[in-house]
Tab-separated table of C-alpha atoms and ligand atoms in Angstrom:
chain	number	residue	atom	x	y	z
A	61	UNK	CA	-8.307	-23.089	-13.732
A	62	UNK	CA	-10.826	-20.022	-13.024
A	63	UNK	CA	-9.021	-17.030	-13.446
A	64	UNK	CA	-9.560	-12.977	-12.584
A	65	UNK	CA	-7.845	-10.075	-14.149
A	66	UNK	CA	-7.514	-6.898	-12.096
A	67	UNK	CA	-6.879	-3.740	-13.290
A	68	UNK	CA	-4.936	-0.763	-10.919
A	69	UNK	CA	-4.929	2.719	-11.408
A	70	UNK	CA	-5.689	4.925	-8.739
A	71	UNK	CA	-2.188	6.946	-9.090
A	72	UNK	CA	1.311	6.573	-10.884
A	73	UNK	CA	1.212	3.040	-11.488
A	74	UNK	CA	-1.114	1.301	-14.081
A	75	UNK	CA	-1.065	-2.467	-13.229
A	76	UNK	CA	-2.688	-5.579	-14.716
A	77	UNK	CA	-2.579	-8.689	-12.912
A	78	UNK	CA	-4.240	-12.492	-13.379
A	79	UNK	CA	-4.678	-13.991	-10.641
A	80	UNK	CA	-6.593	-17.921	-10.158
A	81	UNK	CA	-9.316	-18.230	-7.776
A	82	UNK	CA	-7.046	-20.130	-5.860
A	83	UNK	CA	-4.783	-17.120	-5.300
A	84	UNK	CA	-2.123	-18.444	-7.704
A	85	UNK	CA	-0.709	-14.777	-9.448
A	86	UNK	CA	-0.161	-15.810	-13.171
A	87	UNK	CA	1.037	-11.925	-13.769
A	88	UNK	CA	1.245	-8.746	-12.436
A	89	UNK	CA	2.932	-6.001	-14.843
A	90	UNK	CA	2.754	-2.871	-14.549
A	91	UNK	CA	3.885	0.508	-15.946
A	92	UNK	CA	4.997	3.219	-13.628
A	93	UNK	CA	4.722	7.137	-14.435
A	94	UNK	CA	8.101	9.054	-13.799
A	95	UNK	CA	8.742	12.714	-13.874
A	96	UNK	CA	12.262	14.165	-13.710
A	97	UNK	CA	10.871	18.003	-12.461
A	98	UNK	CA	7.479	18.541	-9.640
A	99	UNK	CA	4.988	16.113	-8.561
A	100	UNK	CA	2.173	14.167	-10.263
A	101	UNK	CA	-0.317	16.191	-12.914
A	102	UNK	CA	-3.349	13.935	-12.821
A	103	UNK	CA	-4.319	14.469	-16.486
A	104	UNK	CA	-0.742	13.802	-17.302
A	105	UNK	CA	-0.667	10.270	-15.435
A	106	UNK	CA	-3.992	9.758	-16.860
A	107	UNK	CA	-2.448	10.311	-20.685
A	108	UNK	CA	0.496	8.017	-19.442
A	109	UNK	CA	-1.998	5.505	-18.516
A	110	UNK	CA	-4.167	5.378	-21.814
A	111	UNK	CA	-0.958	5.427	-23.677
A	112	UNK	CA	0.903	1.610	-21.804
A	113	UNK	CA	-2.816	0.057	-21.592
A	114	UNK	CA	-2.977	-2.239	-24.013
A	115	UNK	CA	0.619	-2.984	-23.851
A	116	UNK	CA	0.418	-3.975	-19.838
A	117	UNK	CA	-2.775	-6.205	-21.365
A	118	UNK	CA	-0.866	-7.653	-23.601
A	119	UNK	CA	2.273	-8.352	-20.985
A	120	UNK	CA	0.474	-10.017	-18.768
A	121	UNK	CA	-1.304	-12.376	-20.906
A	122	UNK	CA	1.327	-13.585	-22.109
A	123	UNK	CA	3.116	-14.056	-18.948
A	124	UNK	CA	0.213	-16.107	-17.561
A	125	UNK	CA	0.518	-17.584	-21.100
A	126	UNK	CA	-3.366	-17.246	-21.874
A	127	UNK	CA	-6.033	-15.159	-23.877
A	128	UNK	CA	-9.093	-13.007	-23.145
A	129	UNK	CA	-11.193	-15.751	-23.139
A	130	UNK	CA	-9.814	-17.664	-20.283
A	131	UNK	CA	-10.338	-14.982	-17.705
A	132	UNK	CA	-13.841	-15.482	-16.032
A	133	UNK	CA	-13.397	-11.820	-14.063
A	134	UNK	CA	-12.553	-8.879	-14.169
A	135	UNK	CA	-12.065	-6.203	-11.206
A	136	UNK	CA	-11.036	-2.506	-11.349
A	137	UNK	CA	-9.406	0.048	-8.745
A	138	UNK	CA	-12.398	2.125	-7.938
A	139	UNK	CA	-10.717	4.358	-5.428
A	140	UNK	CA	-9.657	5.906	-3.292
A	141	UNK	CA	-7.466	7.934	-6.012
A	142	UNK	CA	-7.120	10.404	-8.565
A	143	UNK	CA	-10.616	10.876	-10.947
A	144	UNK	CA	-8.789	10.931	-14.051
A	145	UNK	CA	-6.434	8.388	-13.468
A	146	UNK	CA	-9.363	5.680	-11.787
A	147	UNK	CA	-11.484	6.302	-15.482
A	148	UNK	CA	-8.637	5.427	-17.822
A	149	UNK	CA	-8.915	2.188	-15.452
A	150	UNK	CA	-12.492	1.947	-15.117
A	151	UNK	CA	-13.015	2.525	-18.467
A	152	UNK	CA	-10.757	0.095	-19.744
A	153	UNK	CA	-11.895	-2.705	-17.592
A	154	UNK	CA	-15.751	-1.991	-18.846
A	155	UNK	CA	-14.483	-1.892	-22.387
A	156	UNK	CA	-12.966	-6.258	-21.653
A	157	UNK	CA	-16.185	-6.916	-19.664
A	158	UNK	CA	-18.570	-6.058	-22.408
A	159	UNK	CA	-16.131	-7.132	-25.322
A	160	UNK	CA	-15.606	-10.690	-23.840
A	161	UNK	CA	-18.632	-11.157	-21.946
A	162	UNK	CA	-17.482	-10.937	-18.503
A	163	UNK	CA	-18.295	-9.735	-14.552
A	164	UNK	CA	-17.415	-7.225	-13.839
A	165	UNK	CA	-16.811	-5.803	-10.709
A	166	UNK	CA	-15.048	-2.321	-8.717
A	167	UNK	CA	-12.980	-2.744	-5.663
A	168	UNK	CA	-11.493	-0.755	-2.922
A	169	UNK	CA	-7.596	0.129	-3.588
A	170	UNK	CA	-6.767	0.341	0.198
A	171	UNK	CA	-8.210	-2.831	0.913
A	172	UNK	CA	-6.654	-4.796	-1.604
A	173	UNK	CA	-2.954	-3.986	-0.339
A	174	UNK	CA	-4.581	-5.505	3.299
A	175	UNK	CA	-5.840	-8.988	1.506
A	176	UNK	CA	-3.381	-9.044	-0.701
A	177	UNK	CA	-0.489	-9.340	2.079
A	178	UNK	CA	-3.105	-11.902	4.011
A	179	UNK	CA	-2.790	-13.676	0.860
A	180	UNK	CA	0.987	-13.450	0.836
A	181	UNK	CA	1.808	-13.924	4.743
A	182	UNK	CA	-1.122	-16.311	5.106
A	183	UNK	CA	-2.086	-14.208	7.983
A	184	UNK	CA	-5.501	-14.886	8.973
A	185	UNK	CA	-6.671	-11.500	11.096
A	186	UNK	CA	-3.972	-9.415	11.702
A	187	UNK	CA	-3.225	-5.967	12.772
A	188	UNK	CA	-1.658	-4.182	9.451
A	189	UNK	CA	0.725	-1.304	9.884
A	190	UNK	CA	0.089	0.250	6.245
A	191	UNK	CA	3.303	2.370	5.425
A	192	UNK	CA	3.837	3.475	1.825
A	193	UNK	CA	5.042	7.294	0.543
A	194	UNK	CA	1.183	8.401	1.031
A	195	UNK	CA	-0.479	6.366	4.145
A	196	UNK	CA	0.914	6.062	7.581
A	197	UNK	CA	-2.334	3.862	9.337
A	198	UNK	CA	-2.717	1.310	12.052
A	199	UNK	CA	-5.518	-1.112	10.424
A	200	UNK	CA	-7.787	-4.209	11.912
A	201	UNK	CA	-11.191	-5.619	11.167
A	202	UNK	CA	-13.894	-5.089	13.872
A	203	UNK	CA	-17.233	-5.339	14.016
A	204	UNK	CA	-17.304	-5.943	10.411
A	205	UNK	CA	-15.446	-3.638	8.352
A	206	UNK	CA	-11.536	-2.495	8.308
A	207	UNK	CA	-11.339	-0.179	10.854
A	208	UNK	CA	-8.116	2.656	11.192
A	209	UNK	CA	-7.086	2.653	14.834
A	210	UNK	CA	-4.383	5.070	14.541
A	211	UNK	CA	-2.570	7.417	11.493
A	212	UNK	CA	-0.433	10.126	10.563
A	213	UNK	CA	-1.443	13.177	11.678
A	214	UNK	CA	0.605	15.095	9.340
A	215	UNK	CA	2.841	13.214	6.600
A	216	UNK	CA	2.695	9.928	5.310
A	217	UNK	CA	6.658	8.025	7.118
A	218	UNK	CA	7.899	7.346	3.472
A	219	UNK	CA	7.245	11.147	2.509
A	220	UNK	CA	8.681	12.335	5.695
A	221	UNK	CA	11.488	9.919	5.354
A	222	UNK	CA	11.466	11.539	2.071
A	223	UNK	CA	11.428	15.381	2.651
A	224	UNK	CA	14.119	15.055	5.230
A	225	UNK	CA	16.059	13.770	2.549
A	226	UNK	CA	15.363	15.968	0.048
A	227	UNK	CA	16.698	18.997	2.116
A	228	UNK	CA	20.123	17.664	2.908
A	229	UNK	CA	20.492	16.512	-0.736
A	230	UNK	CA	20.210	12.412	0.079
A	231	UNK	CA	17.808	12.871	-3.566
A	232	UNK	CA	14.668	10.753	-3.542
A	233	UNK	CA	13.627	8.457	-2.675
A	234	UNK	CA	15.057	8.904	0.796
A	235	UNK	CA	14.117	6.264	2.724
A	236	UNK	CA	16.595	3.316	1.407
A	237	UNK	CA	19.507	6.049	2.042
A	238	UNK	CA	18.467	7.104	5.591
A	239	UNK	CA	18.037	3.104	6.195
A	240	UNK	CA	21.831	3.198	5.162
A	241	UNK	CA	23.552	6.067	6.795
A	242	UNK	CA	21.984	5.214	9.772
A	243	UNK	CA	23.706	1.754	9.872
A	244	UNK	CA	26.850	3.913	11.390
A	245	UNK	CA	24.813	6.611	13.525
A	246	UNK	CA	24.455	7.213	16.878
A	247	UNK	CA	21.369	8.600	19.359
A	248	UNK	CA	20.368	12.224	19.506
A	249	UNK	CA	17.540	13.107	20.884
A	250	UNK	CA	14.395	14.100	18.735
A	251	UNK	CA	11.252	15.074	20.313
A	252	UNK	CA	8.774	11.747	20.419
A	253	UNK	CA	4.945	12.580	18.770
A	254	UNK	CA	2.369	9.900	19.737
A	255	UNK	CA	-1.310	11.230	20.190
A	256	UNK	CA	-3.718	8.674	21.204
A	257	UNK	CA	-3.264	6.591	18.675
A	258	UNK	CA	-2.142	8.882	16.359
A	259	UNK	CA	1.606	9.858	15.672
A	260	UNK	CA	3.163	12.749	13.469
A	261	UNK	CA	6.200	13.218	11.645
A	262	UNK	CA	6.596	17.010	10.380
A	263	UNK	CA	7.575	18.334	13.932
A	264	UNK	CA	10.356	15.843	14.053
A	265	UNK	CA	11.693	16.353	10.356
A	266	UNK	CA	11.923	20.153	11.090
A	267	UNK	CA	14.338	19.077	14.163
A	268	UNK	CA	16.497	17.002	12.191
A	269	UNK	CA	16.344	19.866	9.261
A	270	UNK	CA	17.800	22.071	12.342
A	271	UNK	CA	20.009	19.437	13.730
A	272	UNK	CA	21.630	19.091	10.208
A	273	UNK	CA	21.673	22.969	9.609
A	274	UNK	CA	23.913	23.230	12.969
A	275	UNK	CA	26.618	20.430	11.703
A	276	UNK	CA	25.515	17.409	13.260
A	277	UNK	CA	26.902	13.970	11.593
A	278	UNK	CA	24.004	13.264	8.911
A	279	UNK	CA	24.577	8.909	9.879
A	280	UNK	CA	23.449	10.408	13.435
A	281	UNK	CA	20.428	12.272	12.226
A	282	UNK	CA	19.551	9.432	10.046
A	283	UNK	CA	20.051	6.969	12.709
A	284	UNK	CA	18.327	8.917	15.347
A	285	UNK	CA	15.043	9.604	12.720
A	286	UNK	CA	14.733	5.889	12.003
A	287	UNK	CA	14.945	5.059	16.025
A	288	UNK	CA	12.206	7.899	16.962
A	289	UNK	CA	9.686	7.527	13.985
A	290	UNK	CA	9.584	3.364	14.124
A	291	UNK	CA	9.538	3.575	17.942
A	292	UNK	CA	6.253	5.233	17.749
A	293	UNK	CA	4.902	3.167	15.434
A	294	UNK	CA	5.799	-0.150	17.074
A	295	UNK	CA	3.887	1.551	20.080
A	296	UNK	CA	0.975	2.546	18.712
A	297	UNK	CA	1.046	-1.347	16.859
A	298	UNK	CA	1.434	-2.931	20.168
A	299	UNK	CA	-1.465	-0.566	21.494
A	300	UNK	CA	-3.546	-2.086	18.678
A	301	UNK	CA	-2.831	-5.735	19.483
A	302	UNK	CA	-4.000	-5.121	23.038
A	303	UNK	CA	-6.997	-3.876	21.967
A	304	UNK	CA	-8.037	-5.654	19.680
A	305	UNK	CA	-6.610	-9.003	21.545
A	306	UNK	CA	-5.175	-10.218	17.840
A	307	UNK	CA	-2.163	-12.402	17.704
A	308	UNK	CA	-0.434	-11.393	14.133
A	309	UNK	CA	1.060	-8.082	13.018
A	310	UNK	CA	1.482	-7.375	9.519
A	311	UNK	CA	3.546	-4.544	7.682
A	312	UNK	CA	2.535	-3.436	4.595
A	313	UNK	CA	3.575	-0.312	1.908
A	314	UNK	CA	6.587	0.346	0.668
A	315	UNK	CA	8.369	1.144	4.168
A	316	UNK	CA	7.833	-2.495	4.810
A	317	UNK	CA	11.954	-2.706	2.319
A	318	UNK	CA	12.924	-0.966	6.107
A	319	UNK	CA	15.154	-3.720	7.983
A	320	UNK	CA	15.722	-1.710	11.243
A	321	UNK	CA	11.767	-1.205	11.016
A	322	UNK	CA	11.072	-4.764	10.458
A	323	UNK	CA	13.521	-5.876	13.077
A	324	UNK	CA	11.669	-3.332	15.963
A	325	UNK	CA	7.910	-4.585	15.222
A	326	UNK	CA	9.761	-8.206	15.220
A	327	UNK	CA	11.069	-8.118	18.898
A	328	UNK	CA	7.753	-5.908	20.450
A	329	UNK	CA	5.811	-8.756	18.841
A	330	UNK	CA	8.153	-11.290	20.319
A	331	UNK	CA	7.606	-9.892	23.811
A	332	UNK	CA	3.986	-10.504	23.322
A	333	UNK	CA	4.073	-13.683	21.924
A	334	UNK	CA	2.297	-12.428	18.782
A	335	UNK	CA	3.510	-13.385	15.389
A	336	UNK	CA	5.122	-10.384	13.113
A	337	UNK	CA	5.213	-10.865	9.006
A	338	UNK	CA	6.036	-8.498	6.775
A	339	UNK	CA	4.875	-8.446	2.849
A	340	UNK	CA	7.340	-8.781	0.125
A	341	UNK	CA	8.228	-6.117	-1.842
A	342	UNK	CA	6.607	-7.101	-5.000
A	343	UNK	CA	3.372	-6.770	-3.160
A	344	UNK	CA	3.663	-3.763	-1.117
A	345	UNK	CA	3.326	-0.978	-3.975
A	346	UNK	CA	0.720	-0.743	-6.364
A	347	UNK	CA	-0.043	-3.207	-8.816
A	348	UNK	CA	-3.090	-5.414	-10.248
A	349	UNK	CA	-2.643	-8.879	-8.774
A	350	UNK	CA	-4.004	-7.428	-5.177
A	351	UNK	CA	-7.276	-5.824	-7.816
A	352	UNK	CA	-7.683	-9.191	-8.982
A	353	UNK	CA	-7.420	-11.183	-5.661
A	354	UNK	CA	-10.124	-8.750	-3.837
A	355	UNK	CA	-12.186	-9.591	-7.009
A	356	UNK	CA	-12.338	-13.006	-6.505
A	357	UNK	CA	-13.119	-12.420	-2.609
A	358	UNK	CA	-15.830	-10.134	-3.051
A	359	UNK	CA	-17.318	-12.291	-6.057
A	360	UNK	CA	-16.810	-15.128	-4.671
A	361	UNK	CA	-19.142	-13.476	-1.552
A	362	UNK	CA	-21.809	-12.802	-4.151
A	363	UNK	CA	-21.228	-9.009	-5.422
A	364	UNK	CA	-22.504	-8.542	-8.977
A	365	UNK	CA	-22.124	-5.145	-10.128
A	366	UNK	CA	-24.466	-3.389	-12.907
A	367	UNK	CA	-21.752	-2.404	-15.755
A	368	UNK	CA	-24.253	0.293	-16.982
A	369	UNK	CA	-23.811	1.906	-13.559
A	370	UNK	CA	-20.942	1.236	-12.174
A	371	UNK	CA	-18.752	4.585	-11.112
A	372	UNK	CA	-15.317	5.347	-9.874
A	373	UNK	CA	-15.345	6.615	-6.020
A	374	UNK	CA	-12.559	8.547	-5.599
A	375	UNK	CA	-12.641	9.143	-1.853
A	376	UNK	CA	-13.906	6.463	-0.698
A	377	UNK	CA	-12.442	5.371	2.648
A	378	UNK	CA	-11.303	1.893	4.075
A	379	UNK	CA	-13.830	2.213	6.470
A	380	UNK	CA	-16.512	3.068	3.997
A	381	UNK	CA	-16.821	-0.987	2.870
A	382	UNK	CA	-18.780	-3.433	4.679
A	383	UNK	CA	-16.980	-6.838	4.867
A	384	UNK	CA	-18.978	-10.132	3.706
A	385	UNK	CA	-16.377	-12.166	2.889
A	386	UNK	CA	-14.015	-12.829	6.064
A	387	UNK	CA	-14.638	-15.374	7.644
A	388	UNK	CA	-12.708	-15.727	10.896
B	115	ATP	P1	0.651	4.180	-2.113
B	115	ATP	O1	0.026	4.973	-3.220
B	115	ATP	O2	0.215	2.749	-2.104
B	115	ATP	O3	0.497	4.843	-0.783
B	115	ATP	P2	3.324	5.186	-2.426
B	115	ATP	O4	3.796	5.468	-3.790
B	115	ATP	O5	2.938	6.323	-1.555
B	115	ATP	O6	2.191	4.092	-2.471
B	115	ATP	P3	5.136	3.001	-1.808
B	115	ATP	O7	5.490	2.724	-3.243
B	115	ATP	O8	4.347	1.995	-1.083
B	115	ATP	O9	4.470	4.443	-1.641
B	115	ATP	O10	6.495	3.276	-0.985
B	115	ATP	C1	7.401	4.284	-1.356
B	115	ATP	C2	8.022	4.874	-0.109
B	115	ATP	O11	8.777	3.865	0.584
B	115	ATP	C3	8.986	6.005	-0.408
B	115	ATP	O12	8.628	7.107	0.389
B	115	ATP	C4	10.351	5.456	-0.028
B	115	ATP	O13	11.252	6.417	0.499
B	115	ATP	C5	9.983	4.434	1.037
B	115	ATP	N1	10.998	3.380	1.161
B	115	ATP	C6	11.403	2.482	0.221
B	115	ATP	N2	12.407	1.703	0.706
B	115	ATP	C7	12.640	2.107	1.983
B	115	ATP	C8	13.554	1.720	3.004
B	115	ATP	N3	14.443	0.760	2.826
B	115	ATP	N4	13.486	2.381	4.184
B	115	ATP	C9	12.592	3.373	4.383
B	115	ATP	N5	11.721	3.783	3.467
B	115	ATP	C10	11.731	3.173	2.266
B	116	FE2	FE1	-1.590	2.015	-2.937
């Protein structure tokens, strides 16, 4: 069996998976970074990341049950993400290629969580709503590359979800306890922010802060958040579809645990007759198996990297990467 390893760092998690060129996923481990006080110190996550290396390396090959020398590639995060962080990775992926003898090759992060839930959902050409902390986007391939139809304009729905949290002291992350109050709210009006295709969340947070502020029942805030944000993103989805004339919808990122949001893009998609999958949760955060599967895809498509050259790109966009190997 050929195998690939893939190696993820672009931010707080530092993931190895092995993956066959089948898309059978041997292993994907991973080590997270966690901070009790403030946000995310990039050299800090980097010196996390040099310091669980070799252990996540040695995890996973002995979950897939195999050695160094069965792995026939090897493919690293090359952005978009945080400089120090992507050359821990980058590094440590060059250091296997040379020492064993293998291809190596870098990869686009963002596009990895798309083909990975392809992978998953068997979808074939979908229209992915991409909804972690971070990325709020409305995704499909045209004219060949990924293209984003639609985003946040302001905050990324898991880091709204989370900031309205944070100020009525839910703690974080917020989303899974909004998702639960609002199981016994009721509808109060929030204002309703589509642009184009383009939505944002900020305006609507600092209602609810204000809503809260003058006494009103947190399950209805919660409930009446969840309602307004995923109402504008089943809209701007269904805009997409239309569009684009596609038949699938598929929900990515960690938002994708959401039930109430799942059950919303279910029934729009129902009404027109397009099919609506959403990823499991395993492979909607960060991790390596999705680094090793858009290895094998772009490999398999010919791409042959120089390892002399070879660079991290820390901004590159989703939109930045010319497609060669769908074929649909
Ligand atoms: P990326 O770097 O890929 O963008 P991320 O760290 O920003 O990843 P994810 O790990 O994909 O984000 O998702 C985390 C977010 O998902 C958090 O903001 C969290 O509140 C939200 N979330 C998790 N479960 C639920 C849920 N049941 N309902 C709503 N939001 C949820
Ligand atoms: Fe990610």
């Amino acid at each position: 069996m050929k195998l690939a390893l893939g190696i993820e760092s672009t931010a707080h998690s530092f993931g190895i998976g092995i993956v066959s060129f089948k898309g059978e996923i041997l292993a994907n481990e991973k080590e997270v970074f966690t901070t009790k006080h403030g946000g995310m110190i990039p050299s800090a996550v980097a010196e996390h990341h040099e310091k669980v290396k070799d252990k996540v390396l040695k995890q996973a090959l002995k979950k897939a049950k195999i050695t160094m020398q069965d792995i026939s590639l090897i493919s690293f995060s090359q952005g978009p993400g945080l400089s120090p962080c992507l050359i821990i990775g980058m590094n440590f992926a060059k250091q296997l290629a040379e020492k064993y003898n293998i291809p190596l090759i870098g990869i686009n992060h963002c596009i990895a969580h798309l083909t990975i839930g392809d992978l998953m959902c068997k979808t074939k050409d979908p229209v992915y709503l991409y909804v972690s902390g971070v990325n709020t986007q409305i995704i499909a391939f045209a004219g060949g590359k990924f293209r984003i139809f639609g985003e946040t304009l302001d905050l990324g729905l898991g880091n709204a979800l989370d900031k309205f949290a944070r100020e009525v002291g839910l703690g974080f992350p917020g989303g899974p306890k909004i998702e639960k109050l609002a199981k016994e709210g009721k509808y109060i009006e929030l204002p309703y922010s589509v642009k184009g295709m383009d939505v944002s969340f900020s305006g609507i947070i600092t209602k609810a802060i204000k809503l809260f502020k003058e006494n009103k029942k947190l399950e209805d805030i919660c409930f009446s958040i969840q309602e307004t944000f995923f109402a504008m993103l089943a809209e701007v989805s269904e805009r997409a579809i239309a569009h684009t004339d596609k038949n699938e919808l598929l929900l990515i990122g960690g938002v994708a645990a959401n039930k109430r949001l799942c059950k919303m893009l279910e029934l729009m998609c129902k009404d027109r007759k397009a099919s609506f999958k959403a990823v499991s949760l395993d492979y909607a955060g960060d991790q390596g198996a999705m680094i090793a599967w858009q290895g094998i895809l772009e490999y398999n498509a010919g791409r042959k990297e120089n390892l002399k050259i070879v660079d991290i790109k820390p901004y590159e966009r989703t939109d930045d990467v010319m497609v060669n190997w769908k074929t649909i």
